[in-house]
């Protein structure tokens, strides 16, 4: 990782990753390149606070993430939420990344639009902006409108360019619609596997092989 003269640029990309798929991976790589990120921390949630527990263990979700990333430069399979006890609050993860990279680092949390639209329901949502920017990526299936509570939370923080976001270490919100749009979801992948159909090309072949070898998601498809 390059941490020389410039302020490090670091993204946290959290999720259930149940399983990791091509839309997560392309977004991470495209953001790394377009925003000159030094590191993209992909952080599987241990106990996702906002949804029912995934049927696959956090250990297996982390293993699939590691297989998917292999040695992709700049992309890190980060197990800090799995190592931590209790619920996986993103606020704690951002605090820990802020401690790791220092106060001038440009730290941003990446959220798909569906996740962003629920931000006001999170644990201490306003406090997130004391540690990171939020960068929202488009998601084809997400058509919902933003509610007023969320608008009140973010409206004074909005910026309209990467440069404006990177001018500060934290606290801004950017709608970023430049990543390749892919209507792929882990839910649809689990359903496809359960129906005995193939998920080839929706994830790296090493992840597909892991799912098949361990009989995850009800069925292993070819
Ligand atoms: P599920 O279908 O189980 O809800 P998912 O495919 O949404 O899973 P998550 O692990 O919940 O995957 O998502 C992690 C992050 O990646 C979230 O911020 C989510 O919005 C984003 N994301 C997932 N799939 C896409 C996609 N196709 N395009 C853009 N962002 C996505």
mmCIF file of N, CA and C in Angstrom, residues 162-212:
data_model
loop_
_atom_site.group_PDB
_atom_site.id
_atom_site.type_symbol
_atom_site.label_atom_id
_atom_site.label_comp_id
_atom_site.label_asym_id
_atom_site.label_seq_id
_atom_site.Cartn_x
_atom_site.Cartn_y
_atom_site.Cartn_z
ATOM 1 N N UNK A 162 -15.795 13.892 -7.064
ATOM 2 C CA UNK A 162 -14.806 13.166 -6.261
ATOM 3 C C UNK A 162 -13.830 14.163 -5.640
ATOM 4 N N UNK A 163 -13.446 15.180 -6.403
ATOM 5 C CA UNK A 163 -12.482 16.165 -5.900
ATOM 6 C C UNK A 163 -13.022 16.873 -4.659
ATOM 7 N N UNK A 164 -14.298 17.261 -4.718
ATOM 8 C CA UNK A 164 -14.895 17.941 -3.568
ATOM 9 C C UNK A 164 -14.939 17.011 -2.354
ATOM 10 N N UNK A 165 -15.175 15.755 -2.587
ATOM 11 C CA UNK A 165 -15.187 14.800 -1.474
ATOM 12 C C UNK A 165 -13.776 14.642 -0.901
ATOM 13 N N UNK A 166 -12.801 14.488 -1.786
ATOM 14 C CA UNK A 166 -11.441 14.210 -1.341
ATOM 15 C C UNK A 166 -10.752 15.438 -0.726
ATOM 16 N N UNK A 167 -11.392 16.603 -0.810
ATOM 17 C CA UNK A 167 -10.819 17.795 -0.197
ATOM 18 C C UNK A 167 -10.873 17.718 1.330
ATOM 19 N N UNK A 168 -11.732 16.863 1.851
ATOM 20 C CA UNK A 168 -11.861 16.725 3.309
ATOM 21 C C UNK A 168 -11.644 15.258 3.691
ATOM 22 N N UNK A 169 -11.267 15.000 4.934
ATOM 23 C CA UNK A 169 -11.029 13.603 5.331
ATOM 24 C C UNK A 169 -12.322 12.804 5.567
ATOM 25 N N UNK A 170 -13.437 13.474 5.857
ATOM 26 C CA UNK A 170 -14.692 12.770 6.181
ATOM 27 C C UNK A 170 -15.854 13.756 6.069
ATOM 28 N N UNK A 171 -17.066 13.264 6.161
ATOM 29 C CA UNK A 171 -18.226 14.142 6.352
ATOM 30 C C UNK A 171 -19.059 14.475 5.128
ATOM 31 N N UNK A 172 -18.699 13.973 3.945
ATOM 32 C CA UNK A 172 -19.435 14.354 2.728
ATOM 33 C C UNK A 172 -20.127 13.142 2.097
ATOM 34 N N UNK A 173 -21.114 13.445 1.267
ATOM 35 C CA UNK A 173 -21.875 12.381 0.596
ATOM 36 C C UNK A 173 -21.813 12.612 -0.909
ATOM 37 N N UNK A 174 -21.451 11.573 -1.622
ATOM 38 C CA UNK A 174 -21.379 11.684 -3.088
ATOM 39 C C UNK A 174 -22.190 10.568 -3.728
ATOM 40 N N UNK A 175 -23.084 10.968 -4.630
ATOM 41 C CA UNK A 175 -23.776 10.000 -5.483
ATOM 42 C C UNK A 175 -22.864 9.711 -6.648
ATOM 43 N N UNK A 176 -22.426 8.483 -6.760
ATOM 44 C CA UNK A 176 -21.444 8.149 -7.792
ATOM 45 C C UNK A 176 -22.080 7.127 -8.710
ATOM 46 N N UNK A 177 -22.355 7.526 -9.940
ATOM 47 C CA UNK A 177 -23.096 6.611 -10.821
ATOM 48 C C UNK A 177 -22.212 6.071 -11.940
ATOM 49 N N UNK A 178 -20.909 5.994 -11.673
ATOM 50 C CA UNK A 178 -19.971 5.622 -12.737
ATOM 51 C C UNK A 178 -19.583 4.138 -12.733
ATOM 52 N N UNK A 179 -19.927 3.396 -11.686
ATOM 53 C CA UNK A 179 -19.554 1.981 -11.710
ATOM 54 C C UNK A 179 -20.500 1.228 -12.651
ATOM 55 N N UNK A 180 -19.996 0.154 -13.232
ATOM 56 C CA UNK A 180 -20.797 -0.618 -14.190
ATOM 57 C C UNK A 180 -22.055 -1.158 -13.503
ATOM 58 N N UNK A 181 -23.207 -0.826 -14.071
ATOM 59 C CA UNK A 181 -24.469 -1.278 -13.467
ATOM 60 C C UNK A 181 -24.678 -2.770 -13.739
ATOM 61 N N UNK A 182 -24.916 -3.517 -12.688
ATOM 62 C CA UNK A 182 -25.163 -4.959 -12.849
ATOM 63 C C UNK A 182 -26.310 -5.367 -11.946
ATOM 64 N N UNK A 183 -27.343 -5.907 -12.557
ATOM 65 C CA UNK A 183 -28.498 -6.351 -11.773
ATOM 66 C C UNK A 183 -28.225 -7.747 -11.220
ATOM 67 N N UNK A 184 -27.251 -7.825 -10.319
ATOM 68 C CA UNK A 184 -26.863 -9.099 -9.704
ATOM 69 C C UNK A 184 -27.068 -8.944 -8.208
ATOM 70 N N UNK A 185 -27.663 -9.925 -7.557
ATOM 71 C CA UNK A 185 -27.798 -9.880 -6.100
ATOM 72 C C UNK A 185 -27.491 -11.243 -5.509
ATOM 73 N N UNK A 186 -27.028 -11.231 -4.267
ATOM 74 C CA UNK A 186 -26.757 -12.492 -3.569
ATOM 75 C C UNK A 186 -28.054 -13.271 -3.363
ATOM 76 N N UNK A 187 -29.158 -12.551 -3.155
ATOM 77 C CA UNK A 187 -30.447 -13.227 -2.990
ATOM 78 C C UNK A 187 -30.766 -14.061 -4.225
ATOM 79 N N UNK A 188 -30.632 -13.456 -5.399
ATOM 80 C CA UNK A 188 -30.929 -14.186 -6.643
ATOM 81 C C UNK A 188 -29.947 -15.345 -6.830
ATOM 82 N N UNK A 189 -28.699 -15.149 -6.438
ATOM 83 C CA UNK A 189 -27.705 -16.228 -6.558
ATOM 84 C C UNK A 189 -28.090 -17.398 -5.639
ATOM 85 N N UNK A 190 -28.496 -17.102 -4.417
ATOM 86 C CA UNK A 190 -28.912 -18.188 -3.496
ATOM 87 C C UNK A 190 -30.121 -18.924 -4.057
ATOM 88 N N UNK A 191 -31.041 -18.161 -4.635
ATOM 89 C CA UNK A 191 -32.241 -18.802 -5.208
ATOM 90 C C UNK A 191 -31.874 -19.677 -6.398
ATOM 91 N N UNK A 192 -30.954 -19.192 -7.206
ATOM 92 C CA UNK A 192 -30.519 -19.952 -8.381
ATOM 93 C C UNK A 192 -29.874 -21.269 -7.946
ATOM 94 N N UNK A 193 -29.018 -21.177 -6.927
ATOM 95 C CA UNK A 193 -28.363 -22.393 -6.426
ATOM 96 C C UNK A 193 -29.384 -23.361 -5.830
ATOM 97 N N UNK A 194 -30.324 -22.818 -5.071
ATOM 98 C CA UNK A 194 -31.330 -23.677 -4.427
ATOM 99 C C UNK A 194 -32.183 -24.395 -5.470
ATOM 100 N N UNK A 195 -32.322 -23.755 -6.637
ATOM 101 C CA UNK A 195 -33.112 -24.372 -7.711
ATOM 102 C C UNK A 195 -32.266 -25.317 -8.555
ATOM 103 N N UNK A 196 -30.974 -25.441 -8.192
ATOM 104 C CA UNK A 196 -30.111 -26.371 -8.912
ATOM 105 C C UNK A 196 -29.603 -25.843 -10.243
ATOM 106 N N UNK A 197 -29.676 -24.529 -10.432
ATOM 107 C CA UNK A 197 -29.194 -23.963 -11.693
ATOM 108 C C UNK A 197 -27.795 -23.363 -11.532
ATOM 109 N N UNK A 198 -27.173 -23.072 -12.633
ATOM 110 C CA UNK A 198 -25.776 -22.636 -12.623
ATOM 111 C C UNK A 198 -25.620 -21.162 -12.251
ATOM 112 N N UNK A 199 -24.565 -20.886 -11.477
ATOM 113 C CA UNK A 199 -24.211 -19.492 -11.162
ATOM 114 C C UNK A 199 -22.880 -19.116 -11.816
ATOM 115 N N UNK A 200 -22.471 -19.901 -12.782
ATOM 116 C CA UNK A 200 -21.190 -19.628 -13.447
ATOM 117 C C UNK A 200 -21.153 -18.208 -14.012
ATOM 118 N N UNK A 201 -20.015 -17.570 -13.839
ATOM 119 C CA UNK A 201 -19.723 -16.192 -14.284
ATOM 120 C C UNK A 201 -20.351 -15.109 -13.400
ATOM 121 N N UNK A 202 -21.164 -15.513 -12.423
ATOM 122 C CA UNK A 202 -21.679 -14.494 -11.488
ATOM 123 C C UNK A 202 -20.705 -14.250 -10.346
ATOM 124 N N UNK A 203 -19.686 -15.086 -10.265
ATOM 125 C CA UNK A 203 -18.662 -14.979 -9.213
ATOM 126 C C UNK A 203 -17.397 -15.658 -9.733
ATOM 127 N N UNK A 204 -16.240 -15.394 -9.103
ATOM 128 C CA UNK A 204 -15.030 -16.074 -9.560
ATOM 129 C C UNK A 204 -15.183 -17.592 -9.429
ATOM 130 N N UNK A 205 -14.504 -18.323 -10.315
ATOM 131 C CA UNK A 205 -14.693 -19.774 -10.329
ATOM 132 C C UNK A 205 -14.264 -20.419 -9.010
ATOM 133 N N UNK A 206 -13.289 -19.817 -8.304
ATOM 134 C CA UNK A 206 -12.861 -20.394 -7.018
ATOM 135 C C UNK A 206 -13.994 -20.331 -5.989
ATOM 136 N N UNK A 207 -14.809 -19.288 -6.062
ATOM 137 C CA UNK A 207 -15.943 -19.177 -5.126
ATOM 138 C C UNK A 207 -17.016 -20.189 -5.514
ATOM 139 N N UNK A 208 -17.262 -20.302 -6.787
ATOM 140 C CA UNK A 208 -18.245 -21.288 -7.262
ATOM 141 C C UNK A 208 -17.814 -22.691 -6.805
ATOM 142 N N UNK A 209 -16.525 -22.987 -6.927
ATOM 143 C CA UNK A 209 -16.032 -24.315 -6.529
ATOM 144 C C UNK A 209 -16.186 -24.523 -5.020
ATOM 145 N N UNK A 210 -15.930 -23.487 -4.215
ATOM 146 C CA UNK A 210 -16.072 -23.590 -2.756
ATOM 147 C C UNK A 210 -17.522 -23.907 -2.385
ATOM 148 N N UNK A 211 -18.450 -23.206 -3.025
ATOM 149 C CA UNK A 211 -19.879 -23.418 -2.753
ATOM 150 C C UNK A 211 -20.259 -24.864 -3.090
ATOM 151 N N UNK A 212 -19.750 -25.312 -4.217
ATOM 152 C CA UNK A 212 -20.071 -26.667 -4.655
ATOM 153 C C UNK A 212 -19.463 -27.715 -3.710
#
